[in-house]
Amino acid sequence: MDIITAVIYIVLFIIMMVFVFSIGMLKQYMPKREVLLVLAVAFLIGSIGGAFFLEPIYEELPNMASIVERNMPNNEESLYLDLSSSVDTDSLREELSSMEGFKSFDETSISIPMWNFNQKEHDYFDSIVGNINTHYKNYNVTSDKINIELEDNFTASEALKSFSDWYKLVYGETISYAQIQAVLVVDSSQLDNFEQALLNKGIVASSVDGPIQDSINNTNSSMLSNVEFTLVCGCVGVIVALIGIYMDSVVPAYRRFKKFMNTKRKR
């Protein structure tokens, strides 16, 4: 949200509170039993104003809190990507590396979907996968998937090809699909640009780790829920209405207090 829009929303909420205050000041012209109705209306107006005008600004607080982290030198963010094997990772790496703030792009592992293994099939794959290629850093066989960690400088396409070649030799069929896990490290100040570049290719990071994300997470953990925030705004409307209702009593009391303090100072 831009600053101008935020200012407009705040001004509109203030105008609503002025209206609530004005309603409160009409207390002297209404029966006492109508005061509760005024407070109920004030709560409703405050809640509506908070939900429509202040809540969008409130939701931007995590991003605002991360501004400092975005501009700190040497801060880095790690974006964890889940890519289809149909994605040309070499082309993606080349495009990302040409952008300002690029640090590194590493393909860390692949996940090969299989069928639901029975115990015998599971044990077989669990014992044989590590022998297919020496560049498999580690691997894990689940009930329907094989996860393979890659050594440095060993690409996902090479890993998938070596597994597919072995699979064709043993089963007479090919494996043509896998999910690639990759880690993109970028300068914190350029995070938005990289996220947009990925989004343009239909890629969204499964998670982000770094100072910016830590700041956003910490802020989110301390924030009220949307319902709680709306209720607080409703309470603000009630407080403003009460100030309007008792304005005739508050102002004289304030003047007497101010006069008392001035007299005390002169002594």
XYZ file of C-alpha atoms in Angstrom:
267
model
C 0.000 0.000 0.000
C 1.371 3.432 -0.932
C 1.667 6.278 1.572
C -1.042 8.424 -0.031
C -3.620 5.642 0.201
C -2.653 4.976 3.826
C -3.051 8.670 4.718
C -6.464 8.785 3.015
C -7.635 5.726 4.963
C -6.450 7.212 8.265
C -8.186 10.522 7.515
C -11.433 8.710 6.675
C -11.272 6.819 9.971
C -10.658 10.084 11.852
C -13.695 11.608 10.115
C -15.771 8.666 11.317
C -14.502 9.207 14.858
C -15.409 12.908 14.626
C -18.929 11.824 13.650
C -19.041 9.457 16.644
C -17.796 12.258 18.907
C -20.528 14.549 17.589
C -23.178 11.932 18.311
C -21.864 11.660 21.867
C -22.143 15.407 22.389
C -25.874 15.190 21.623
C -26.426 13.390 24.935
C -27.988 16.446 26.520
C -30.722 16.381 23.876
C -31.638 12.716 24.294
C -33.110 10.573 27.081
C -30.613 8.806 29.361
C -31.736 5.389 28.138
C -30.554 6.319 24.644
C -26.920 6.485 25.808
C -26.512 2.736 25.437
C -27.781 2.990 21.868
C -25.192 5.704 21.169
C -22.414 3.495 22.534
C -23.636 0.541 20.441
C -23.658 2.706 17.298
C -20.188 4.038 18.195
C -18.876 0.485 18.541
C -20.405 -0.492 15.201
C -18.965 2.553 13.400
C -15.544 2.037 14.978
C -15.529 -1.638 13.969
C -16.566 -0.889 10.389
C -14.044 1.928 10.095
C -11.297 -0.276 11.496
C -12.135 -3.191 9.196
C -12.298 -1.091 6.026
C -9.723 1.636 6.634
C -7.227 0.671 9.350
C -6.968 -3.095 8.903
C -5.327 -2.876 5.429
C -2.688 -0.576 6.962
C -2.299 -2.845 9.990
C -1.665 -5.830 7.717
C 1.247 -3.943 6.141
C 3.083 -3.614 9.470
C 5.241 -6.750 8.969
C 6.537 -5.410 5.650
C 7.109 -1.975 7.181
C 9.010 -3.559 10.078
C 11.324 -5.320 7.625
C 12.403 -2.108 5.861
C 15.478 -1.771 8.087
C 16.564 -5.344 7.346
C 16.100 -4.771 3.619
C 18.595 -1.942 3.665
C 21.237 -3.463 5.910
C 24.440 -4.266 3.987
C 25.438 -7.934 3.619
C 22.012 -9.240 4.599
C 20.995 -12.273 2.551
C 17.741 -14.142 1.979
C 17.481 -17.808 1.009
C 14.527 -18.784 -1.170
C 13.675 -22.493 -1.192
C 12.199 -23.523 -4.530
C 10.269 -26.632 -5.583
C 10.630 -26.873 -9.362
C 9.264 -29.257 -11.945
C 11.884 -31.218 -13.868
C 10.387 -29.639 -16.993
C 11.883 -26.301 -15.900
C 15.134 -25.463 -17.679
C 17.218 -24.865 -14.559
C 20.296 -23.863 -16.572
C 18.328 -21.086 -18.268
C 16.755 -20.093 -14.951
C 20.167 -19.932 -13.271
C 21.557 -17.818 -16.106
C 18.664 -15.362 -15.955
C 18.784 -15.026 -12.166
C 22.571 -14.672 -12.072
C 22.353 -11.664 -14.394
C 20.220 -9.760 -11.866
C 21.648 -7.353 -9.311
C 21.912 -8.915 -5.856
C 22.323 -12.517 -7.025
C 24.471 -14.660 -4.695
C 24.001 -18.306 -5.640
C 21.623 -20.870 -7.084
C 22.070 -24.520 -6.070
C 20.051 -27.588 -6.938
C 20.092 -29.536 -3.690
C 17.896 -32.596 -4.270
C 15.261 -34.300 -6.402
C 12.103 -36.175 -5.448
C 10.987 -38.928 -7.829
C 7.334 -39.973 -7.461
C 6.809 -43.727 -7.723
C 3.932 -46.100 -6.904
C 2.880 -47.297 -3.454
C 5.646 -49.707 -2.499
C 5.035 -52.917 -0.662
C 7.605 -53.810 1.979
C 9.723 -55.919 -0.378
C 9.856 -53.179 -3.035
C 10.645 -50.556 -0.401
C 13.534 -52.597 0.982
C 14.872 -53.228 -2.522
C 14.960 -49.557 -3.509
C 16.319 -48.626 -0.104
C 19.274 -50.947 -0.646
C 19.996 -50.183 -4.315
C 19.514 -46.425 -4.901
C 22.844 -45.485 -3.330
C 24.677 -47.698 -5.830
C 23.154 -46.113 -8.939
C 25.399 -43.061 -8.917
C 28.258 -42.025 -6.642
C 27.140 -38.384 -6.839
C 24.026 -39.145 -4.817
C 25.019 -37.490 -1.550
C 22.217 -39.125 0.390
C 18.800 -40.592 -0.274
C 15.562 -41.546 1.397
C 12.880 -43.964 0.241
C 9.323 -43.344 1.438
C 6.198 -45.372 0.739
C 5.741 -43.814 -2.716
C 8.694 -41.543 -3.412
C 12.476 -41.535 -3.667
C 14.295 -38.433 -2.418
C 17.905 -37.958 -3.508
C 20.294 -35.300 -2.201
C 22.827 -34.050 -4.728
C 26.523 -33.399 -4.376
C 27.861 -29.970 -5.318
C 28.179 -29.412 -9.088
C 25.917 -32.384 -9.812
C 22.710 -31.162 -11.430
C 19.192 -32.432 -11.010
C 18.929 -33.314 -14.700
C 22.050 -35.494 -14.405
C 20.644 -37.193 -11.317
C 17.290 -37.831 -12.983
C 18.979 -39.188 -16.137
C 21.193 -41.602 -14.203
C 18.215 -42.913 -12.220
C 16.070 -43.140 -15.357
C 18.804 -45.074 -17.210
C 19.058 -47.568 -14.353
C 15.277 -47.871 -14.089
C 14.954 -48.550 -17.821
C 17.655 -51.195 -17.616
C 15.902 -52.974 -14.739
C 12.219 -52.361 -15.472
C 12.254 -51.525 -19.188
C 10.553 -48.170 -18.632
C 11.781 -44.593 -18.251
C 11.330 -42.028 -15.496
C 10.782 -38.618 -17.029
C 9.546 -36.508 -14.120
C 10.908 -35.407 -10.788
C 10.523 -32.473 -8.465
C 13.679 -30.417 -8.068
C 14.553 -28.686 -4.795
C 16.785 -25.658 -5.199
C 18.032 -22.821 -3.007
C 18.391 -19.291 -4.331
C 20.439 -16.877 -2.202
C 20.032 -13.151 -2.902
C 20.817 -9.789 -1.377
C 18.030 -8.761 1.003
C 17.600 -5.391 -0.684
C 16.730 -7.137 -3.969
C 14.365 -9.778 -2.583
C 11.224 -8.272 -4.134
C 12.837 -8.144 -7.592
C 13.795 -11.813 -7.459
C 10.385 -12.878 -6.171
C 8.761 -10.990 -9.054
C 11.163 -12.528 -11.587
C 10.274 -15.993 -10.283
C 6.561 -15.189 -10.269
C 6.786 -14.151 -13.918
C 7.841 -17.752 -14.604
C 5.082 -19.173 -12.433
C 7.456 -20.031 -9.577
C 6.727 -19.204 -5.940
C 9.222 -19.964 -3.188
C 7.953 -22.639 -0.807
C 9.697 -20.780 2.023
C 12.080 -17.897 2.617
C 14.752 -17.723 5.282
C 16.737 -14.661 6.318
C 16.648 -11.393 8.279
C 13.634 -10.020 6.386
C 11.567 -13.153 6.887
C 12.611 -13.329 10.552
C 11.460 -9.737 11.033
C 8.134 -10.462 9.309
C 7.581 -13.622 11.365
C 8.379 -11.854 14.654
C 5.991 -9.018 13.823
C 3.239 -11.413 12.745
C 3.562 -13.381 15.981
C 2.929 -10.249 18.055
C 0.016 -8.902 15.992
C -3.677 -9.185 16.803
C -5.908 -11.282 14.596
C -8.236 -9.456 12.176
C -11.217 -10.051 14.463
C -9.339 -8.806 17.544
C -8.143 -5.712 15.696
C -11.687 -4.947 14.525
C -12.975 -5.271 18.099
C -10.248 -2.921 19.358
C -11.301 -0.340 16.746
C -14.873 -0.755 17.946
C -13.695 -0.041 21.501
C -11.919 3.091 20.242
C -15.261 4.224 18.824
C -16.893 3.674 22.243
C -14.126 5.650 23.998
C -14.521 8.544 21.551
C -18.284 8.499 22.101
C -17.802 8.545 25.890
C -15.493 11.547 25.568
C -18.216 13.301 23.572
C -20.906 12.324 26.083
C -18.971 13.630 29.082
C -17.317 16.548 27.295
C -19.383 19.049 29.261
C -17.955 17.603 32.485
C -14.410 16.966 31.293
C -13.685 20.478 29.978
C -14.637 22.359 33.178
C -12.762 19.761 35.253
C -9.688 20.202 33.060
C -9.890 23.995 33.384
C -10.161 23.750 37.176
C -7.184 21.398 37.266
C -5.139 23.696 35.032
C -6.034 26.706 37.185
C -5.065 24.779 40.311
C -1.673 23.836 38.853
C -0.967 27.432 37.756
C -1.855 28.705 41.232
C 0.398 26.087 42.826
C 3.332 27.114 40.638
C 2.925 30.808 41.571
C 3.155 29.894 45.219
